[in-house]
Amino acid sequence: MTKTQITPTKLTHVQCAECPIRHRAVCARCESDELDKLEEIKYYRSFQAGQTVVWSGDRMDFVASVVSGIATLTQTMEDGRRQMVGLLLPSDFVGRPGRETAAYDVVATTDLVMCCFRKKPFEDVMATTPHVGQRLLEMTLDELDAAREWMLLLGRKTAREKIASLIAIIARRDASLRHEKSEGRVIVDLPLTREAMSEYLGLTLETVSRQISALRKDGIIEIEGKRHIIIPDFERLVEEAGDDSDGGFLV
Amino acid sequence: MTKTQITPTKLTHVQCAECPIRHRAVCARCESDELDKLEEIKYYRSFQAGQTVVWSGDRMDFVASVVSGIATLTQTMEDGRRQMVGLLLPSDFVGRPGRETAAYDVVATTDLVMCCFRKKPFEDVMATTPHVGQRLLEMTLDELDAAREWMLLLGRKTAREKIASLIAIIARRDASLRHEKSEGRVIVDLPLTREAMSEYLGLTLETVSRQISALRKDGIIEIEGKRHIIIPDFERLVEEAGDDSDGGFLV
DNA sequence: CGCAGAATTGATACATCTCAAGCTGGGTGG
DNA sequence: CCACCCAGCTTGAGATGTATCAATTCTGCG
């Protein structure tokens, strides 16, 4: 996975107007004059699956939106214990205006394309026009809600509930990107290795594997290959996750 | 605790200029004309220790800053498992502009005074002037960092490390409110019951109690009464917490 | 074909939970 | 003023879920 990949297409400058994440990203609310400013300071960067985008503590002189692919935010303790603290899907934002260094490791889980903005000019845009800051606030509040949802999972859910929750969340976000609803029979590709899942869920890789097997034996999910998952009845999966039946608090 | 308390002072309208949290709260960056607008739409509310400020799912037509006292944000699962997802100290902000209902239970842990703003007018202030929104973004990003720090704790730390972390964090925030640094001999009052601590740390009440006893036996902390804690050597406590030695990532 | 990374499965250890009993300190009523 | 009471806390013994250590087994790919 690390070296067999060819270098992905260098998308050096897609016009914002044609951007696939135009309506969801940090630029969603921008007027055309604001877009022009962003257009000037933006540049694309591509990463191969497995590559690290930035290391925690490193200087980071840009902020960015995920255009395509998936990245993870991970925190590491001195002795090597790792906890994923964020999963970045297309349109999600990375980096913090006003901060010099990265607070987390950012790793490309799949091949990844990011739309980067040099930090200083980006901060200027935020200071002089309102819509980027407004949208960023909205997105940050959403992320905070998601982080708190995850705190409940980490603190109080069983291993089985954690796995069911993760699959349900990925299925929901996946469907939402395609403007579909998650119900009845649902099919997902897990974009994460068992190890990455364990880092997200606060479990070991072995426990993740065992619980996935258990869910399969109980008919909650079917598995083809390693990553391709069929959920015959989404509502049943959600029950296993221990969530309120309605589940999604966000659109 | 619930009925013996007399009603706390009704601070009906403290002038913003004299407000103790003026320089840290959501209004920190406001110019005097912005403050005037906030002054018009604000009102104080007091709660006794143990009182619930709002229930998750309830309509919430205000946002607010904690002026004094401590409150908690808690999520509850259908079967009653509870996880605290936020600890609100003076200057912290509650509520989300643009949201109708509360996402979490908000409970006063100590006697509590909040500076409330009716939501609609507050949103108007945010839309027409920049400083409230800017400060709120900054505060939300800080909270997101704190939530992610907590995810590491919940997912990867041992019970002993969790307790040590909680005591260290409370000591740090307490010191920071008084513009002091946490080092050497430090004294704190825990504002939480053992049960509240267990809800925060993803543990049971009994495990919290045992680990506090263990830290005491090992000389990391000394205890007077139930809540009063003396930390003879703050650096040693931080080591027990498993954090990077520097610890505080925010001022 | 055979290797390497990823995943599964098994046996055992251990941290934390659960259930249960007692303690402690501050407030209350007799 | 004392005895009681009760919420909050501590401590104990045993159960249990997840981690750990250790083989295998898959799967895709050179």
XYZ file of C-alpha atoms (C1' of nucleotides) in Angstrom:
562
model
C 0.000 0.000 0.000
C 2.864 2.361 0.714
C 4.977 2.113 -2.417
C 2.985 0.386 -5.115
C 0.788 3.372 -5.750
C 1.549 5.651 -8.652
C 1.567 9.345 -7.897
C -2.024 10.557 -8.060
C -3.120 13.141 -10.543
C -1.696 16.552 -9.833
C -4.809 18.682 -9.740
C -2.940 21.939 -9.649
C -5.838 24.315 -9.883
C -9.467 23.301 -10.152
C -11.780 26.309 -10.409
C -13.730 26.802 -7.184
C -16.969 26.995 -9.148
C -16.492 23.409 -10.276
C -15.209 22.119 -6.962
C -17.019 18.995 -5.683
C -17.020 20.254 -2.101
C -17.957 23.816 -2.964
C -21.287 23.682 -1.096
C -20.071 22.014 2.094
C -16.540 23.221 2.736
C -15.260 26.250 4.577
C -15.887 28.308 1.436
C -19.541 27.285 1.179
C -20.961 30.706 2.023
C -18.491 32.815 0.072
C -19.577 35.450 -2.427
C -17.731 35.505 -5.717
C -15.338 38.265 -4.623
C -14.391 36.224 -1.563
C -13.907 33.176 -3.735
C -11.567 35.178 -5.923
C -9.384 35.951 -2.943
C -9.304 32.324 -1.881
C -8.609 31.259 -5.421
C -5.432 33.361 -5.335
C -3.999 31.760 -2.218
C -5.020 28.173 -2.725
C -3.067 25.232 -4.067
C -3.758 21.514 -4.298
C -1.697 18.797 -2.695
C -2.026 15.062 -3.176
C -1.003 12.321 -0.806
C -0.815 8.572 -1.226
C -2.592 6.203 1.107
C -0.468 5.772 4.206
C 1.421 9.040 3.847
C 1.615 11.454 6.752
C 0.397 14.943 5.912
C 1.879 16.571 9.009
C 3.335 15.357 12.278
C 2.059 16.627 15.588
C 4.281 19.465 16.764
C 5.551 20.310 13.282
C 5.262 23.763 11.911
C 2.138 24.020 9.766
C 1.889 27.105 7.594
C -1.311 26.182 5.842
C -4.895 25.226 6.551
C -6.821 22.984 4.166
C -10.024 21.308 3.072
C -10.209 17.644 2.182
C -11.316 17.479 -1.453
C -11.311 13.719 -1.874
C -10.129 10.753 0.132
C -9.943 10.259 3.874
C -7.510 11.387 6.523
C -7.246 10.841 10.248
C -6.210 12.972 13.208
C -4.309 11.030 15.837
C -2.839 11.812 19.219
C 0.081 9.813 20.581
C 1.238 9.352 24.166
C 4.896 9.211 25.100
C 4.827 5.442 25.407
C 3.211 4.989 22.007
C -0.444 4.546 22.889
C -2.464 6.157 20.126
C -5.970 7.572 19.955
C -7.608 8.839 16.827
C -9.463 12.061 17.561
C -10.919 12.866 14.183
C -11.860 11.348 10.868
C -11.633 13.786 7.969
C -13.929 13.178 5.028
C -14.315 15.317 1.893
C -15.210 18.940 2.771
C -13.762 18.675 6.290
C -11.297 21.307 7.403
C -7.790 20.808 8.841
C -5.699 23.248 10.787
C -6.369 26.093 13.106
C -6.104 29.730 12.164
C -3.851 31.429 14.661
C -1.869 28.345 15.562
C 1.732 27.801 14.509
C 2.142 24.049 14.857
C 0.019 20.984 14.237
C -1.643 19.580 17.337
C -2.140 16.096 15.908
C -0.683 13.698 13.388
C -2.619 13.980 10.146
C -2.420 10.802 8.067
C -3.875 9.990 4.664
C -5.844 6.759 5.040
C -6.707 6.543 1.369
C -5.267 8.516 -1.504
C -6.015 12.085 -0.606
C -6.389 15.459 -2.293
C -6.396 18.596 -0.207
C -7.129 22.202 -1.094
C -4.581 24.164 0.928
C -4.533 27.853 1.822
C -1.421 29.573 3.091
C -2.229 30.406 6.644
C -1.387 34.083 6.818
C -3.421 35.137 3.754
C -6.241 32.874 4.897
C -6.321 34.686 8.221
C -6.457 37.960 6.320
C -9.476 36.775 4.362
C -11.113 35.779 7.648
C -10.386 39.166 9.161
C -11.674 41.203 6.233
C -14.712 39.243 5.073
C -17.346 37.530 7.213
C -18.406 34.355 5.419
C -15.348 32.180 5.879
C -15.304 32.804 9.618
C -19.034 32.193 9.917
C -18.845 28.916 8.061
C -15.781 27.832 10.006
C -17.615 28.478 13.272
C -20.517 26.360 12.084
C -18.197 23.533 11.037
C -16.235 23.723 14.283
C -19.437 23.499 16.310
C -20.397 20.416 14.302
C -17.014 18.878 14.955
C -17.365 19.627 18.643
C -20.691 17.801 18.669
C -19.112 14.864 16.880
C -16.211 14.823 19.341
C -18.659 14.756 22.241
C -20.617 11.953 20.634
C -17.324 10.115 20.420
C -16.603 10.788 24.089
C -19.791 8.931 24.955
C -18.689 6.056 22.772
C -15.195 5.912 24.264
C -16.317 6.292 27.835
C -19.429 4.186 28.028
C -19.979 1.839 25.117
C -19.019 -1.841 24.958
C -16.679 -3.129 22.269
C -19.624 -4.475 20.252
C -21.478 -1.166 20.488
C -18.349 0.701 19.474
C -17.935 -1.364 16.313
C -21.600 -1.064 15.421
C -21.438 2.697 15.997
C -18.396 3.105 13.791
C -19.915 1.195 10.918
C -23.164 3.136 11.287
C -21.384 6.484 11.313
C -19.290 5.708 8.262
C -22.365 4.476 6.437
C -24.269 7.650 7.363
C -21.544 10.066 6.335
C -20.990 8.101 3.179
C -24.679 8.254 2.289
C -24.858 11.919 3.198
C -22.087 12.772 0.736
C -24.261 11.218 -1.945
C -27.417 12.888 -0.580
C -28.973 9.537 0.286
C -30.547 8.243 3.470
C -29.303 5.261 5.464
C -32.113 2.756 5.902
C -32.912 -0.831 5.040
C -30.144 -2.531 3.086
C -26.948 -0.479 3.066
C -23.548 -1.188 1.571
C -20.316 0.435 2.708
C -16.607 0.161 2.146
C -14.672 0.600 5.345
C -11.928 3.067 4.582
C -9.951 1.923 7.625
C -7.740 -1.020 8.519
C -8.567 -2.979 11.654
C -5.694 -1.223 13.315
C -7.014 2.224 12.396
C -10.438 1.192 13.668
C -8.909 0.088 16.956
C -7.164 3.448 17.280
C -10.423 5.224 16.699
C -12.437 3.088 19.105
C -9.995 2.829 21.977
C -9.710 -0.939 21.561
C -7.064 -3.388 20.434
C -6.908 -4.669 16.892
C -7.795 -8.169 18.105
C -10.917 -7.032 19.902
C -12.028 -5.167 16.791
C -11.573 -8.314 14.728
C -13.446 -10.490 17.209
C -16.381 -8.105 17.446
C -16.670 -7.794 13.696
C -16.760 -11.579 13.497
C -19.404 -11.662 16.203
C -21.599 -9.141 14.362
C -21.192 -11.229 11.222
C -22.149 -14.454 13.034
C -25.202 -12.707 14.424
C -26.269 -11.615 10.954
C -26.014 -7.891 11.685
C -23.485 -7.469 8.889
C -22.131 -9.481 5.955
C -18.551 -9.188 4.785
C -17.021 -9.519 1.344
C -13.247 -9.366 1.266
C -11.848 -7.361 4.166
C -13.448 -4.025 3.751
C -16.694 -4.397 1.830
C -19.616 -4.550 4.235
C -23.289 -5.237 3.611
C -25.761 -4.170 6.241
C -29.003 -6.093 5.588
C -31.000 -3.972 8.026
C -29.551 -0.628 9.013
C -31.980 -0.126 11.892
C -30.781 -3.332 13.523
C -27.191 -2.143 13.313
C -28.189 1.127 14.968
C -29.833 -0.813 17.785
C -26.605 -2.691 18.335
C -24.832 0.659 18.527
C -26.879 1.565 21.589
C -27.887 4.949 20.174
C -31.304 6.527 20.383
C -33.190 5.059 17.501
C -33.202 8.344 15.565
C -29.432 8.463 15.699
C -28.258 11.190 13.376
C -28.357 14.557 15.055
C -26.863 16.255 12.047
C -27.808 16.380 8.424
C -27.656 19.850 49.156
C -30.889 20.248 47.233
C -33.147 22.039 49.688
C -31.059 23.410 52.514
C -29.573 26.164 50.376
C -30.969 29.650 50.532
C -31.653 31.300 47.210
C -28.400 32.858 46.019
C -28.057 36.558 45.495
C -30.060 37.814 42.560
C -27.487 39.673 40.528
C -29.977 41.189 38.183
C -27.726 43.407 36.169
C -24.014 43.770 36.725
C -22.428 46.279 34.369
C -20.305 44.525 31.720
C -17.405 46.845 32.485
C -17.232 45.432 36.009
C -17.859 41.842 35.022
C -15.306 39.370 36.416
C -15.202 37.361 33.183
C -15.142 40.389 30.897
C -11.678 39.585 29.479
C -12.196 35.853 28.875
C -15.819 35.341 27.900
C -17.523 35.498 24.535
C -17.677 39.286 24.892
C -13.929 39.648 25.467
C -13.210 41.365 22.171
C -16.246 43.618 22.038
C -16.005 47.353 21.488
C -18.143 49.514 23.699
C -20.939 49.835 21.131
C -21.132 46.046 20.872
C -21.152 45.770 24.645
C -24.072 48.175 24.734
C -26.064 45.890 22.478
C -25.252 42.852 24.595
C -26.059 44.789 27.732
C -29.567 45.323 26.388
C -30.317 41.657 25.781
C -28.610 40.080 28.748
C -30.020 38.929 32.059
C -28.575 37.012 34.976
C -29.841 33.698 36.241
C -28.773 31.872 39.390
C -28.961 28.173 40.097
C -28.365 26.196 43.247
C -25.885 23.358 43.415
C -27.557 20.260 41.995
C -30.142 22.102 39.921
C -30.542 21.277 36.257
C -30.192 24.294 33.977
C -31.667 22.566 30.920
C -32.481 19.012 29.921
C -31.170 17.507 26.749
C -33.802 17.856 24.045
C -35.571 20.758 25.737
C -36.164 23.971 23.916
C -33.425 26.449 24.773
C -34.060 30.025 23.750
C -30.917 31.509 25.229
C -27.177 31.148 25.155
C -25.076 32.032 28.175
C -21.723 32.546 29.825
C -20.840 31.057 33.171
C -20.109 33.983 35.492
C -19.348 32.052 38.650
C -19.653 28.440 39.764
C -19.343 25.244 37.805
C -21.691 23.367 35.497
C -21.441 20.109 33.582
C -22.604 18.903 30.178
C -23.772 15.304 30.203
C -25.013 12.846 27.621
C -27.264 9.957 28.607
C -27.907 6.672 26.829
C -31.311 5.055 26.729
C -30.391 2.565 29.436
C -29.087 5.278 31.733
C -25.351 5.121 31.132
C -24.034 8.657 31.445
C -20.963 10.406 30.105
C -19.954 13.920 30.928
C -18.794 15.710 27.796
C -17.906 19.113 29.156
C -17.014 20.942 32.318
C -18.053 24.588 32.324
C -16.005 26.977 34.410
C -16.387 30.742 34.717
C -16.189 32.451 31.289
C -17.197 29.286 29.406
C -20.052 29.487 26.944
C -23.204 27.345 26.782
C -25.560 26.861 23.899
C -25.268 26.963 20.167
C -26.400 29.821 18.008
C -28.703 28.455 15.343
C -29.871 25.466 17.347
C -33.350 25.179 18.813
C -32.920 22.554 21.509
C -30.261 21.628 24.034
C -28.030 18.737 22.978
C -26.940 17.841 26.507
C -28.108 18.015 30.094
C -26.613 21.096 31.724
C -26.347 20.738 35.497
C -25.097 23.168 38.117
C -22.463 21.361 40.167
C -21.939 24.239 42.557
C -24.055 27.330 43.010
C -23.999 28.945 39.625
C -24.542 32.368 38.071
C -24.991 32.650 34.338
C -25.129 35.663 32.077
C -27.812 34.761 29.538
C -28.558 36.298 26.157
C -31.824 35.721 24.367
C -30.851 33.647 21.380
C -32.430 35.563 18.529
C -31.015 38.976 19.467
C -27.658 37.358 20.181
C -27.637 35.916 16.683
C -28.395 39.378 15.363
C -25.399 40.800 17.198
C -23.270 38.037 15.719
C -24.534 38.755 12.231
C -24.024 42.516 12.378
C -20.768 42.874 14.304
C -17.640 40.740 14.012
C -16.110 40.425 17.454
C -18.565 38.120 19.144
C -18.372 35.612 16.316
C -14.596 35.782 16.202
C -14.248 35.206 19.914
C -16.806 32.409 19.816
C -14.837 30.666 17.079
C -11.692 30.918 19.154
C -13.459 29.515 22.217
C -15.066 26.720 20.219
C -11.701 25.708 18.781
C -10.308 25.599 22.313
C -13.194 23.441 23.409
C -12.642 21.137 20.480
C -9.026 20.737 21.520
C -10.112 20.002 25.057
C -12.660 17.457 23.831
C -9.967 15.718 21.791
C -7.628 15.694 24.745
C -10.451 14.038 26.636
C -10.910 11.461 23.897
C -7.317 10.369 24.437
C -7.991 10.099 28.140
C -11.193 8.098 27.687
C -9.818 5.800 25.020
C -6.311 5.091 26.196
C -5.580 6.038 29.761
C -5.695 3.753 32.779
C -7.954 4.510 35.721
C -5.045 5.911 37.717
C -3.946 8.108 34.836
C -7.497 9.337 34.382
C -7.779 10.444 37.998
C -4.383 12.103 37.947
C -5.308 13.894 34.707
C -8.584 15.166 36.110
C -6.986 16.542 39.251
C -4.218 18.149 37.185
C -6.681 19.751 34.795
C -8.857 21.163 37.536
C -5.781 22.483 39.317
C -4.527 24.117 36.105
C -7.799 25.786 35.183
C -8.258 26.890 38.754
C -4.781 28.437 38.800
C -5.311 30.001 35.396
C -8.440 31.801 36.594
C -6.265 33.381 39.276
C -3.436 34.029 36.787
C -1.127 31.675 38.642
C 1.016 28.802 37.476
C 0.644 25.213 38.617
C 3.952 23.971 39.956
C 5.437 22.647 43.167
C 2.928 22.523 46.026
C -0.614 23.073 44.788
C -3.910 23.041 46.644
C -7.297 22.447 45.013
C -10.876 21.913 45.967
C -12.511 19.287 43.809
C -15.801 20.766 42.678
C -17.154 17.326 41.824
C -18.569 14.398 43.739
C -17.016 10.974 43.169
C -20.013 10.128 41.048
C -19.581 13.198 38.850
C -15.906 12.360 38.492
C -16.790 8.842 37.410
C -19.181 10.220 34.815
C -16.472 12.444 33.473
C -13.788 9.767 33.382
C -15.788 6.851 32.016
C -15.295 4.861 35.216
C -17.443 3.652 38.069
C -17.695 5.558 41.302
C -15.940 2.723 43.127
C -12.953 2.727 40.809
C -12.617 6.485 41.236
C -12.623 6.069 44.984
C -10.056 3.270 44.895
C -7.690 5.153 42.630
C -7.882 8.301 44.726
C -7.007 6.179 47.745
C -4.124 4.633 45.810
C -2.734 8.045 44.812
C -3.006 9.097 48.443
C -1.182 5.983 49.694
C 1.564 6.621 47.146
C 1.995 10.177 48.369
C 0.995 11.820 45.097
C -1.839 13.656 46.814
C -3.005 14.384 50.346
C -6.667 14.670 51.243
C -8.432 16.762 53.848
C -12.118 16.080 54.184
C -13.628 14.748 50.996
C -12.854 17.435 48.478
C -9.830 19.393 49.641
C -6.696 18.116 47.926
C -3.065 18.995 48.478
C -0.616 18.160 45.716
C 2.862 18.196 47.261
C 4.602 18.055 43.877
C 2.568 19.003 40.838
C 5.127 17.635 38.370
C 4.823 14.181 39.938
C 1.058 14.293 39.516
C 1.482 15.207 35.859
C 3.809 12.230 35.398
C 1.127 9.983 36.832
C -1.297 11.459 34.317
C 0.808 10.099 31.477
C 0.894 13.447 29.665
C 3.879 14.995 27.984
C 5.767 16.720 30.730
C 4.879 20.187 29.468
C 1.208 19.397 29.832
C -0.753 22.588 29.269
C -1.265 23.161 25.572
C -3.275 26.286 26.124
C -2.767 29.354 28.215
C 4.562 -20.024 -6.126
C 5.564 -17.881 -2.230
C 5.978 -13.929 0.341
C 4.338 -9.960 3.422
C 0.924 -7.389 5.394
C -3.604 -7.829 7.200
C -6.823 -10.354 9.611
C -8.591 -14.162 12.420
C -8.644 -17.169 16.280
C -7.120 -19.225 20.736
C -5.527 -19.310 25.662
C -4.569 -16.748 29.483
C -3.903 -12.531 32.326
C -5.494 -8.551 34.306
C -7.973 -4.107 34.976
C -12.163 -2.588 35.890
C -16.996 -3.551 36.969
C -20.515 -5.371 39.954
C -22.599 -6.433 44.070
C -22.403 -5.874 48.861
C -21.117 -4.285 53.332
C -19.461 -0.668 56.302
C -17.710 3.910 57.300
C -17.853 9.108 57.999
C -19.284 13.722 58.865
C -22.517 17.201 59.014
C -27.304 18.271 59.761
C -31.685 17.381 62.289
C -35.054 16.332 65.479
C -36.073 14.585 69.959
C -26.720 17.842 73.694
C -26.955 13.520 72.026
C -28.446 9.954 68.897
C -29.774 9.231 64.685
C -29.819 9.553 59.825
C -28.389 9.761 55.277
C -25.779 11.048 51.236
C -21.349 10.535 49.992
C -17.584 7.772 50.278
C -14.525 3.695 51.133
C -13.320 -1.034 51.053
C -13.845 -6.046 49.985
C -14.645 -10.286 47.119
C -15.832 -12.155 43.037
C -17.373 -11.755 38.055
C -16.430 -10.205 33.478
C -14.858 -7.788 29.355
C -10.975 -6.573 27.104
C -5.888 -6.804 26.650
C -1.963 -9.522 25.850
C 0.788 -12.998 23.857
C 1.003 -16.425 20.394
C -0.244 -19.161 16.441
C -2.578 -19.682 12.149
C -5.017 -18.319 8.117
C -6.191 -15.302 4.587
C -5.385 -12.181 0.484
C -3.297 -9.609 -2.936
C 0.755 -9.158 -5.513
C 5.557 -9.555 -7.320
